[in-house]
XYZ file of C-alpha atoms in Angstrom:
600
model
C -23.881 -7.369 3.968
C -23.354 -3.934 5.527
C -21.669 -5.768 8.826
C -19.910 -7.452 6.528
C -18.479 -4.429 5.045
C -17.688 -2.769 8.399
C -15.861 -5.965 9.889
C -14.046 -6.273 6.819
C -13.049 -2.343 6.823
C -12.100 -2.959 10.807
C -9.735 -5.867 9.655
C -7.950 -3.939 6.733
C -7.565 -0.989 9.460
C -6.125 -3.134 11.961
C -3.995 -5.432 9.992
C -2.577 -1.856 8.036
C -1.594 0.005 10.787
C -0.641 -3.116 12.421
C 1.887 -3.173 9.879
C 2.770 0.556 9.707
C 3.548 0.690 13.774
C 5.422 -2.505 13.000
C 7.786 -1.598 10.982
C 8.439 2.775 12.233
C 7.869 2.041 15.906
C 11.533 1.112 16.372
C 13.062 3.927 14.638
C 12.693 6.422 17.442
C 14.206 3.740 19.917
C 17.846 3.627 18.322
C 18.277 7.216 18.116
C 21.619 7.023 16.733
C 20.884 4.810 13.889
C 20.491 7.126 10.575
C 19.524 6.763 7.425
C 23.078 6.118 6.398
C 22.508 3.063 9.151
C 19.851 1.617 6.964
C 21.229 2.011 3.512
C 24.271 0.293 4.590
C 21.962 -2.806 6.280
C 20.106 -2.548 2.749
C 23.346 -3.044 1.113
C 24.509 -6.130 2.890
C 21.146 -7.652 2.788
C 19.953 -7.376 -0.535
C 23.455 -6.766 -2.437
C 23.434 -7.722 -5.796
C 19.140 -7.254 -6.646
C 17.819 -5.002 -8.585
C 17.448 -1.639 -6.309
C 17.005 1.404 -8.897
C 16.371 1.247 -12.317
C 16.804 4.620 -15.030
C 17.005 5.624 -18.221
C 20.811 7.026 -17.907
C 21.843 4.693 -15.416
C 20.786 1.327 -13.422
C 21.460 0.255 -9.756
C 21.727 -2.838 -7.581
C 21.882 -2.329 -4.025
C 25.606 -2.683 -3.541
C 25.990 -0.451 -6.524
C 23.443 2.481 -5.073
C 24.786 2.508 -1.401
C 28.451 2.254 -3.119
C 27.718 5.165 -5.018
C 26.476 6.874 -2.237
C 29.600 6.117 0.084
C 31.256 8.091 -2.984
C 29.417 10.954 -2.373
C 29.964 10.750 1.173
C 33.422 10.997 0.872
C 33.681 13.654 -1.620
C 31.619 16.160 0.127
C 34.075 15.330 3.273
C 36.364 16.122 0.845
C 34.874 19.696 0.538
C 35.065 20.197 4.167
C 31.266 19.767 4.272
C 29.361 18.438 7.255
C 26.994 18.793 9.829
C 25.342 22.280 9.766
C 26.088 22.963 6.286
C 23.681 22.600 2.987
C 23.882 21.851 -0.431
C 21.394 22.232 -3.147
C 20.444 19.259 -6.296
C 18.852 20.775 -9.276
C 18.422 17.275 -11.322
C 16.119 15.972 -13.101
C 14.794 12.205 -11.738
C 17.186 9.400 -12.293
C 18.253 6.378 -10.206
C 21.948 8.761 -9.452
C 19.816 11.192 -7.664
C 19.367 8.917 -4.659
C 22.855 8.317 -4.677
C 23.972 11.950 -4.377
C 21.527 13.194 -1.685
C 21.847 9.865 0.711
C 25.735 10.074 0.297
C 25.482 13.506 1.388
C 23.472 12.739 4.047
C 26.082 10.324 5.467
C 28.366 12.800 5.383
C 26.565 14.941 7.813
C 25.143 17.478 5.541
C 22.116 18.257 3.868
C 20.860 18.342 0.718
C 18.022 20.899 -0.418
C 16.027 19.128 -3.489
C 15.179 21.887 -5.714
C 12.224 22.189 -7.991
C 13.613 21.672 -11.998
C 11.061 23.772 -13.019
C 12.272 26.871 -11.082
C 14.277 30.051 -12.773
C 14.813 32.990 -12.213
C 13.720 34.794 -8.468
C 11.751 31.217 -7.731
C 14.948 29.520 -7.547
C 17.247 31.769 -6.290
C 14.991 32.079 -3.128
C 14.400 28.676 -2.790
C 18.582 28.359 -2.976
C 18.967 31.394 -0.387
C 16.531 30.447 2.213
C 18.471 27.306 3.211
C 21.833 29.189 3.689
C 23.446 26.855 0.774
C 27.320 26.801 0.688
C 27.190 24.974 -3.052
C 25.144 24.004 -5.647
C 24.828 20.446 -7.795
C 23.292 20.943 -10.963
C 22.739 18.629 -14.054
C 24.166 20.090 -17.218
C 20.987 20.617 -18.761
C 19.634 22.341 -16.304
C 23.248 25.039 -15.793
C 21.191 27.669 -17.789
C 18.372 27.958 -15.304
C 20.717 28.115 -12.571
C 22.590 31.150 -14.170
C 19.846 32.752 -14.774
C 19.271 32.542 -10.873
C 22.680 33.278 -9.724
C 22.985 37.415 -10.077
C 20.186 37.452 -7.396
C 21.840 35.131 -5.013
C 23.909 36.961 -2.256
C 27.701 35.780 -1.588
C 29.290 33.826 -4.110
C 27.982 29.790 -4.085
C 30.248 27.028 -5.323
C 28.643 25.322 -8.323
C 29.587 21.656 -9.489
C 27.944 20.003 -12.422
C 27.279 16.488 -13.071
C 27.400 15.676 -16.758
C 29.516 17.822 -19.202
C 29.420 22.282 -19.356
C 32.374 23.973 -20.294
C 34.452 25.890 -17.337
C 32.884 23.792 -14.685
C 34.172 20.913 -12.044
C 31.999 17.647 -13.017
C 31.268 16.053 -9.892
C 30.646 12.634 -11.698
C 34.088 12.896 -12.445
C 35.504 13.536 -8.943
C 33.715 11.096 -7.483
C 35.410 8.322 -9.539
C 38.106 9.230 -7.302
C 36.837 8.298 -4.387
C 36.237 4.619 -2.871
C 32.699 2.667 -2.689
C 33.582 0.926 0.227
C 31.681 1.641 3.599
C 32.691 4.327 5.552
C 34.793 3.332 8.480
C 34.040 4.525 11.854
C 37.107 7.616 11.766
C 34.835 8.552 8.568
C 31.368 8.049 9.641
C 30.126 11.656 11.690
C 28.233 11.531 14.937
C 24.785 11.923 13.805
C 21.479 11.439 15.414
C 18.294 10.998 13.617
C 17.006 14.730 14.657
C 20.108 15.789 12.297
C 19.128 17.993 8.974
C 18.959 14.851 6.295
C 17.078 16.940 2.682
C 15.036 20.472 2.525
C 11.645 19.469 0.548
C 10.070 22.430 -0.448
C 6.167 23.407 -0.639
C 4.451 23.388 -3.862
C 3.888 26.496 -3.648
C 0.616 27.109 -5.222
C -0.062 30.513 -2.984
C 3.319 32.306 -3.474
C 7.238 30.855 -2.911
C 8.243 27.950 -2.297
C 8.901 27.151 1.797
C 11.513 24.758 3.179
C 10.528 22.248 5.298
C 13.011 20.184 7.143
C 13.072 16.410 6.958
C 15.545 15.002 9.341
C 16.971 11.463 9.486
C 13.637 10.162 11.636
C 11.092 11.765 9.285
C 13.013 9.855 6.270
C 13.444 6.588 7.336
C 9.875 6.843 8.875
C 8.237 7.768 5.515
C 10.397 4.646 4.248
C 9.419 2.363 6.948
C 5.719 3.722 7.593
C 4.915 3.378 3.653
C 6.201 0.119 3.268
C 3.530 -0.840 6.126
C 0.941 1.129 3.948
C 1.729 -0.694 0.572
C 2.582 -4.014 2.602
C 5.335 -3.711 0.561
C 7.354 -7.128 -0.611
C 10.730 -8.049 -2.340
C 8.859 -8.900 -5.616
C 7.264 -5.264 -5.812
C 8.555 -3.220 -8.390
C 7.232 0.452 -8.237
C 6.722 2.801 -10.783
C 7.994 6.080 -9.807
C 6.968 9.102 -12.525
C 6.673 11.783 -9.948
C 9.270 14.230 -9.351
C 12.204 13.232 -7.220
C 12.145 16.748 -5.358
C 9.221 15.693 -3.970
C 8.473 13.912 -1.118
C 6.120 11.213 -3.341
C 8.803 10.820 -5.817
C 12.071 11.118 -3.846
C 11.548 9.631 -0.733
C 7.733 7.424 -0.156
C 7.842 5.876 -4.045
C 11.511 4.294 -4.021
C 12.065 4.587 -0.199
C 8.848 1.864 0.535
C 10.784 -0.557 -2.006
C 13.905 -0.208 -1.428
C 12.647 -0.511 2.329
C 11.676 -4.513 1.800
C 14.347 -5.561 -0.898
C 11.757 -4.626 -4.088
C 12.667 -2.356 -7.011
C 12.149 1.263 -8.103
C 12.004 2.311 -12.012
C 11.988 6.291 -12.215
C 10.896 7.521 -15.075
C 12.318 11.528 -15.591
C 8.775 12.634 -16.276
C 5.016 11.468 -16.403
C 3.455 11.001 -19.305
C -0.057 9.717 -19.930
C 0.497 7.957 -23.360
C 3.859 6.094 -22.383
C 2.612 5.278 -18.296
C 0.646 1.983 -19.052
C 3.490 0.738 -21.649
C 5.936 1.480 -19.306
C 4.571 -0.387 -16.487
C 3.671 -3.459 -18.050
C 7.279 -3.684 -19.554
C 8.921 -3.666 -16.649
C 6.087 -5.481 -14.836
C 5.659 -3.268 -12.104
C 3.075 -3.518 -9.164
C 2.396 -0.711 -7.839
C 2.689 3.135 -8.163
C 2.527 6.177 -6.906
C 0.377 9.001 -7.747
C -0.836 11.987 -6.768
C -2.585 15.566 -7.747
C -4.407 14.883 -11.158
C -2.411 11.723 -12.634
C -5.335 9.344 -12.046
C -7.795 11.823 -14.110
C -5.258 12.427 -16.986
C -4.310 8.696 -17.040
C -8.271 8.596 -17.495
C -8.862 10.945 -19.945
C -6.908 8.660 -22.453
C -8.532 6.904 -25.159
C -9.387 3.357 -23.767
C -6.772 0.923 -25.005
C -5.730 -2.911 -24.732
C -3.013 -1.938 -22.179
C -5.489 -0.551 -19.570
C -5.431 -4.091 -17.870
C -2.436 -6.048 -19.253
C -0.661 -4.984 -15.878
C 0.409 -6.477 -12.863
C -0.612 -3.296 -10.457
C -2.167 -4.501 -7.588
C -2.052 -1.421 -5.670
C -1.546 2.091 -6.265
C -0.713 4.534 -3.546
C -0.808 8.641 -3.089
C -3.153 11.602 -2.460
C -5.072 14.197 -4.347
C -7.326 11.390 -6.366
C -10.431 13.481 -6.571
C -13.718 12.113 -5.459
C -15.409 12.162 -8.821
C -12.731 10.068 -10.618
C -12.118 7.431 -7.519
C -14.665 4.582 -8.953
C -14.292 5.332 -12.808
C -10.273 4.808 -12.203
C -10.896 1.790 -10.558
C -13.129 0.099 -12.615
C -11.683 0.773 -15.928
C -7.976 0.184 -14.841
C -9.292 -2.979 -12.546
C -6.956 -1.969 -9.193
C -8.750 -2.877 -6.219
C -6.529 -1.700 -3.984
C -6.198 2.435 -4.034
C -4.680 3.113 -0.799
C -5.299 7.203 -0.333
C -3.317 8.927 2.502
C -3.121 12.650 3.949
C 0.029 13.727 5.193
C 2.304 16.477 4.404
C 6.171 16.745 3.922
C 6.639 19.019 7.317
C 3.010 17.932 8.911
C 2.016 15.811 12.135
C -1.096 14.638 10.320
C -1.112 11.039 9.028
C -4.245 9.232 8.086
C -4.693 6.236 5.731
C -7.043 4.625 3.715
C -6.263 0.711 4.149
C -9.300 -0.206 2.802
C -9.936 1.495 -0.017
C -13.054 3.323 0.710
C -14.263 5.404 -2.091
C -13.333 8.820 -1.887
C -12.068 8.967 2.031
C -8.242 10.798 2.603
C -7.531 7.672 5.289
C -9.392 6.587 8.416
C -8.576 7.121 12.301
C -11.061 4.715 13.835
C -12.540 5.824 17.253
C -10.346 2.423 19.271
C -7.416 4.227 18.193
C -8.031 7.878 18.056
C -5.705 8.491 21.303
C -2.805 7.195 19.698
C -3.582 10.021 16.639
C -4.260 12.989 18.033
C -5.475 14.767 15.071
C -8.826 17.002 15.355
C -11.308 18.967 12.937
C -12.240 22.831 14.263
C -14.627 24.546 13.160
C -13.642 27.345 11.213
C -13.907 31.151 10.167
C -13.386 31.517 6.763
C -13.983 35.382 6.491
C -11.710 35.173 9.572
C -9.253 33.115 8.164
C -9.198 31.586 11.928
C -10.585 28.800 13.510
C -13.674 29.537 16.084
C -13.533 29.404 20.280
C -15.600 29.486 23.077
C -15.899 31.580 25.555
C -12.792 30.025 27.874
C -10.588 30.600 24.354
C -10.665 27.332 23.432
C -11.658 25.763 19.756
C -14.719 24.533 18.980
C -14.675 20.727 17.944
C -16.607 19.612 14.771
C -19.495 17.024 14.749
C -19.170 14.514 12.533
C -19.654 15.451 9.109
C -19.236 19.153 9.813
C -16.505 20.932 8.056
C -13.650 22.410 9.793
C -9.687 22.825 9.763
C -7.845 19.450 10.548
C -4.646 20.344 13.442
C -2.312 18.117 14.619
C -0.862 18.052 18.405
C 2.543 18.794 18.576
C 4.346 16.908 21.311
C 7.852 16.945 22.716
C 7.331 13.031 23.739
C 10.931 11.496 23.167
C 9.119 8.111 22.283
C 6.604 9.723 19.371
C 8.606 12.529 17.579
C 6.411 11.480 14.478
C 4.283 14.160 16.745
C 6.366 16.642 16.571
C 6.875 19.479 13.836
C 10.024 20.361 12.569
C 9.191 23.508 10.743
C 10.718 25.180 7.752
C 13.787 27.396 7.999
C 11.240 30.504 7.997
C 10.778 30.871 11.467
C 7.869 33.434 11.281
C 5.869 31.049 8.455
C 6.457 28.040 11.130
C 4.774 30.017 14.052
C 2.128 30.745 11.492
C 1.558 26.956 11.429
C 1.420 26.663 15.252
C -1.956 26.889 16.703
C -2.467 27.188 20.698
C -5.447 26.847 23.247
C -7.222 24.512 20.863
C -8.526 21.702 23.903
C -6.324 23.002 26.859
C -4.891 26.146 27.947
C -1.234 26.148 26.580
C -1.478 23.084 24.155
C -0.209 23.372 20.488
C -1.466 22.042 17.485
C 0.086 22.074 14.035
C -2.678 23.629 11.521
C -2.918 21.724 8.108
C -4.152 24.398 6.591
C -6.923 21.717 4.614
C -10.518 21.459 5.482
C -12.053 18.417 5.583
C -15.165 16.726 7.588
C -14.538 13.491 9.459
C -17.514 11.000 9.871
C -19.162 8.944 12.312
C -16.547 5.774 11.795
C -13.809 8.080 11.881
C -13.150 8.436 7.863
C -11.778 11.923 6.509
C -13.339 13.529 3.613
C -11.496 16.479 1.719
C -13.235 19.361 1.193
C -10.852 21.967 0.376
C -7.507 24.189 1.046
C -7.432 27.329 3.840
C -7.619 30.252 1.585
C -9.259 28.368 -1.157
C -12.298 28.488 -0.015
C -14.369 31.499 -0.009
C -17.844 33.644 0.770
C -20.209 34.381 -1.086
C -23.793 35.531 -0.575
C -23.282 34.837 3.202
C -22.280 30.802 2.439
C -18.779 28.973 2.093
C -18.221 28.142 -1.155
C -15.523 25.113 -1.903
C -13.437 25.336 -5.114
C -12.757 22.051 -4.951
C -16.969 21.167 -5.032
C -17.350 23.707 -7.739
C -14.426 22.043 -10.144
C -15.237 18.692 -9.820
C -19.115 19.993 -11.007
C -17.940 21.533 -13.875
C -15.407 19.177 -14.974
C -18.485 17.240 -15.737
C -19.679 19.277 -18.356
C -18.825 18.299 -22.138
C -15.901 19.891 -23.778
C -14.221 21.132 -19.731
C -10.999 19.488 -19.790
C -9.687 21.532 -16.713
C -11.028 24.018 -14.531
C -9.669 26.243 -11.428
C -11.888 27.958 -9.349
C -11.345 30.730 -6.762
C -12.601 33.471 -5.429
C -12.295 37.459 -6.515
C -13.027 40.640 -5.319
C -15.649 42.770 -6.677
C -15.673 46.674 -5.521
C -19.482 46.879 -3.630
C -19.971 43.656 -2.736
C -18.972 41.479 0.444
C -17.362 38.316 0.522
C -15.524 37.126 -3.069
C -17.007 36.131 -6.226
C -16.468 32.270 -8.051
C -14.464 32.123 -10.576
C -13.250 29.603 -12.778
C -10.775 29.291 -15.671
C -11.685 26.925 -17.869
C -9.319 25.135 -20.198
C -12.176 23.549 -23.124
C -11.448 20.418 -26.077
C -13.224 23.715 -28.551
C -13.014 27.083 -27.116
C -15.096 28.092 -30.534
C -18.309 25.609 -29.733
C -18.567 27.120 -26.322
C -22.270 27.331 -25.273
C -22.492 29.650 -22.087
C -26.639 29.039 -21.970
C -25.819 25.254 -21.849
C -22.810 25.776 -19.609
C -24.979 27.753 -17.185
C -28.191 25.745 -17.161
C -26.065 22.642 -16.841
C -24.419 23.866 -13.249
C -27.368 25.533 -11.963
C -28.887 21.607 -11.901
C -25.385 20.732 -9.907
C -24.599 23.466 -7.572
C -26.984 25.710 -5.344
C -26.761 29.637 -6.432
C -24.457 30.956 -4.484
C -21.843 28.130 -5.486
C -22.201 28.806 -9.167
C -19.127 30.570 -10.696
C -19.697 34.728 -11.269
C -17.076 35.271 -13.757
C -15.511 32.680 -16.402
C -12.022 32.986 -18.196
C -11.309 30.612 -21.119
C -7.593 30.037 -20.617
C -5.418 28.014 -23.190
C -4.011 25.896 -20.281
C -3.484 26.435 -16.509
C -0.709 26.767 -14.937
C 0.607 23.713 -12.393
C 3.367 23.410 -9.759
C 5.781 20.067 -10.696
C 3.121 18.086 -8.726
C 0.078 18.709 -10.962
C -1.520 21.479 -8.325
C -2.725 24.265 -9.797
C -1.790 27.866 -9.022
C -4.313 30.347 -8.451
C -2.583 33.296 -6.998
C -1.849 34.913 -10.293
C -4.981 34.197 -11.019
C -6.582 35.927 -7.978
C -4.426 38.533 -8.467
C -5.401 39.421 -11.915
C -9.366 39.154 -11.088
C -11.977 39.505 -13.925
C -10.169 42.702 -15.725
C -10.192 42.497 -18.654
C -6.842 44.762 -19.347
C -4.837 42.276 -17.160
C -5.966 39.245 -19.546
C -5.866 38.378 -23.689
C -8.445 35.645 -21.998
C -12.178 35.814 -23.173
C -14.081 36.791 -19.930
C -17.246 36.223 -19.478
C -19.822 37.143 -16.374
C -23.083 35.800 -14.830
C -25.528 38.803 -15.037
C -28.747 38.295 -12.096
C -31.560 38.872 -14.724
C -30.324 37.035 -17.433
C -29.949 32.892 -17.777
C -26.596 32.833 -19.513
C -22.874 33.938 -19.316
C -22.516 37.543 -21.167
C -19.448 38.105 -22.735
C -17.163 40.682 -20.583
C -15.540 43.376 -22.355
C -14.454 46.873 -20.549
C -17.395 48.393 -20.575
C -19.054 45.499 -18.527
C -16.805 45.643 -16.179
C -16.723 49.371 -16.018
C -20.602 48.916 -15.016
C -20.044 45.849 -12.521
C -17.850 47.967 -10.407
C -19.611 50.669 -10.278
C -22.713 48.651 -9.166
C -24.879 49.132 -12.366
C -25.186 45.183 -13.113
C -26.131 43.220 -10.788
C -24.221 39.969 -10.295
């Protein structure tokens, strides 16, 4: 049975990536033909089907890629082109596609910005790509304002739906024609022009901008349709948000890719995703962060397998609810990938294996030159030899995954584009890793690949930390708590305690009933789960965390405000050496921890 297994994993592998180098192999041999190439072919092929389909508005094919030749035309209109940018603050609908891929056939780019941005977060996300004018949907004109004393220079704003004392760009647009562009009209692009900015979650601090041109689009269109082996009868559900590279560009670009159908949904939500799928008989989605383990926290109802999903695909599906999501929702096909919006790092699980990121089998591993190095984590840096080189893992040992970066004409999948931060992308770029004067494009994730070549997550640079001389995983430590009765979220990271070396665990909770809390239970149940120096120091029961738009949650705030109790209304709570529960932590306590008179 087990050869059976491994010829049958060896198939899935081949016949996937079969299909992925099928379908994005040609893209870097017609160099001139962009993504405004493709649309158009989509648009003659597939005309009057279904493309996009929205709340506010619906789309066929002719009627997206006319829309978008609108678009096109209008910001030509505002003397917009190649080298210039433009930011979209909208919230997802099928019009969104239209505005950005018009732009981009224009010559310009469009910066997708995060609708759950104000203030400083948003007007640095709107300075750092040098943008000339901002598109913003009515609702979302008060955010924007909000922003705009702390921009520098003044920036054109245009918004589409209805604000008093502004241009509505749905409105111009009327006034221009659908029609293909002609060739007087259509710029001289390449596809290593500027197409969309996607910004960073940024769980760690601001957002960065990384730069997708029109190769790294279509590719994620092309590649993806390889990965879902995509058809004209697929209809994808797309809940994700449409500023990021899931929602805008790998849900409804690997459908529209083939001739299938996208229905966006503005925003995700766990009681109306099942409902909404089976209406509109969709079969297949996209996920990624935590939607798997909220769509699993639901009660059980009748509507957990009256769908037609017969594949879903993203990343981030943690280990511990990979089977349980299977079996209860009955999809057989969960095709996990790694990549990353500005990365060189692609890996994909075509058969389903429980719990692996994606596979690089060893027959193939030349073509992907992607490597695990061991790793410093008091360092922050990965580990050499003595010629200066890194140190390889073995299989199963855990270590930073990099990425060559090549200049090969014929593979600029390989290459790294960078974000318009020119200091943060040098901070990306690591050298000397298996030859003097190589370069390798550092992921920044941790992960241990092994024997047959499958990757394993383990945890995010930065994330994880030391503690009583051992690495401790935050990722390992959540998915052990979670576990426990009552936990309904928990992020875990590391803190600094005055005395001590390394950082502390600790983990804010978010609990079904803060009130029946038992600490002595809590504690006793992880010390059977996780070896000593893994279990968390300090707890903070928190009302809810705090998420980027992508269901990651952010920690820096919480690193930065530690276990004080002044910077907190949080209960605190700390693991004292001598005693076999969690002691409530009031000033006083923590007075005595940092001075060194309680042991931890």
């Amino acid at each position: 049975m087990n050869l059976v297994k491994r010829a049958s994993s060896e198939l899935a592998f081949l016949r996937g990536i079969l299909r992925v180098l099928k379908r994005s192999t040609p893209i870097a041999k017609h160099p001139t033909h962009t993504l405004g190439d493709t649309i158009d072919g989509l648009a003659e092929r597939f005309g009057d089907r279904v493309a996009l389909i929205s709340e506010p508005e619906s789309f066929t094919y002719r009627q997206w890629v006319g829309r978008a030749n609108r678009y096109a035309r209008w910001t030509q209109a505002k003397g917009l082109g190649q080298g210039d940018t433009l930011c979209l603050l909208m919230p997802n609908r099928a019009e969104y596609l239209s505005i950005w891929m018009g732009i981009a056939k224009a010559g310009a780019a469009t910066a997708l910005l995060n609708t759950n941005l104000a203030d400083a977060a948003l007007a640095h996300s709107i300075r750092i790509v040098g943008a000339r004018l901002v598109i913003v949907e009515a609702a979302l004109l008060p955010h924007l304002m909000a922003a705009r004393p702390l921009l520098d220079g003044d920036i054109e704003v245009i918004v589409h739906g209805e604000a008093e004392g502004y241009a509505r760009i749905d409105r111009e647009v009327e006034g221009f024609s659908e029609a293909p562009l002609s060739e007087a009209e259509r710029p001289a692009l390449t596809i290593n022009d500027k197409c969309i900015y996607v910004y960073t979650s940024g769980t760690t601090g601001l957002p960065k901008a990384a730069n997708l041109n029109h190769y790294r689009v279509q590719l994620a269109m092309q590649a993806f349709a390889g990965v879902a082996d995509a058809k004209a009868s697929d209809r994808m559900y797309d809940c994700l948000p449409m500023y990021h590279t899931n929602g805008g560009v790998l849900a409804p670009g690997l459908v529209l890719a083939v001739g299938g159908t996208c229905v966006i949904r503005e925003k995700f939500s766990a009681r109306e995703f099942w409902p909404d799928v089976i209406r509109h008989r969709c079969t297949l989605f996209m996920y990624i962060g935590e939607l798997c383990r909220y769509l699993l926290q639901a009660p059980p109802s009748p509507d957990d397998r009256r769908h037609r999903i017969r594949a879903c695909i993203g990343n981030g599906l943690r280990p511990d609810v990979w089977v349980p999501f299977r079996d209860r929702f009955g999809i057989r096909q969960i095709r996990e990938f790694y990549a990353s919006t500005e990365g060189n790092c692609s890996v994909f699980n075509f058969d389903s294996h429980p719990e692996a990121v994606g596979r690089v089998p060893g027959w193939i591993a030349s073509r992907f030159p992607i490597e695990v190095v061991r790793f410093d984590v008091e360092q922050g840096e990965p580990l050499r030899d003595a010629a200066g080189l890194c140190l390889l893992c073995a299989p199963d040992e855990i270590g930073e995954v990099v990425g060559e970066i090549l200049s090969d004409p014929s593979k600029p999948g390989n290459r790294f584009e960078g974000y318009t931060d020119k200091e943060a992308t040098q901070r990306k770029v690591l050298r000397d890793v298996k030859r003097k004067g190589d370069a390798w494009f550092r992921t920044g994730d941790l992960m241990r690949r092994d024997a047959r070549g499958y990757f394993y997550f383990v945890d995010r640079v930065g994330d994880t930390f030391r503690w009583k001389g051992e690495n401790v995983a935050t990722s390992e430590v959540s998915e052990a708590i979670t576990g426990f009765p009552g936990v309904r979220e928990a992020n875990v990271y590391g803190v600094a305690v005055p005395g001590t070396e390394g950082r502390a665990g600790m983990a804010s909770l978010v609990l079904d009933d803060p009130a029946g809390f038992d600490p002595s239970a809590f504690r006793a149940y992880l010390a059977s789960r996780l070896p000593p120096y893994a279990m968390p120091v300090f707890l903070r029961l928190a009302s809810a965390l705090v998420l980027t738009g992508t269901f990651k949650q952010r920690k820096i705030e919480l690193v930065a405000e530690g276990f004080a109790p002044e910077r907190t209304a949080d209960p605190l709570f700390y693991a004292e050496a001598a005693a076999s529960t969690y002691r409530q932590l009031d000033r006083e306590a923590f007075r005595r921890i940092v001075a060194g008179e309680l042991r931890l």
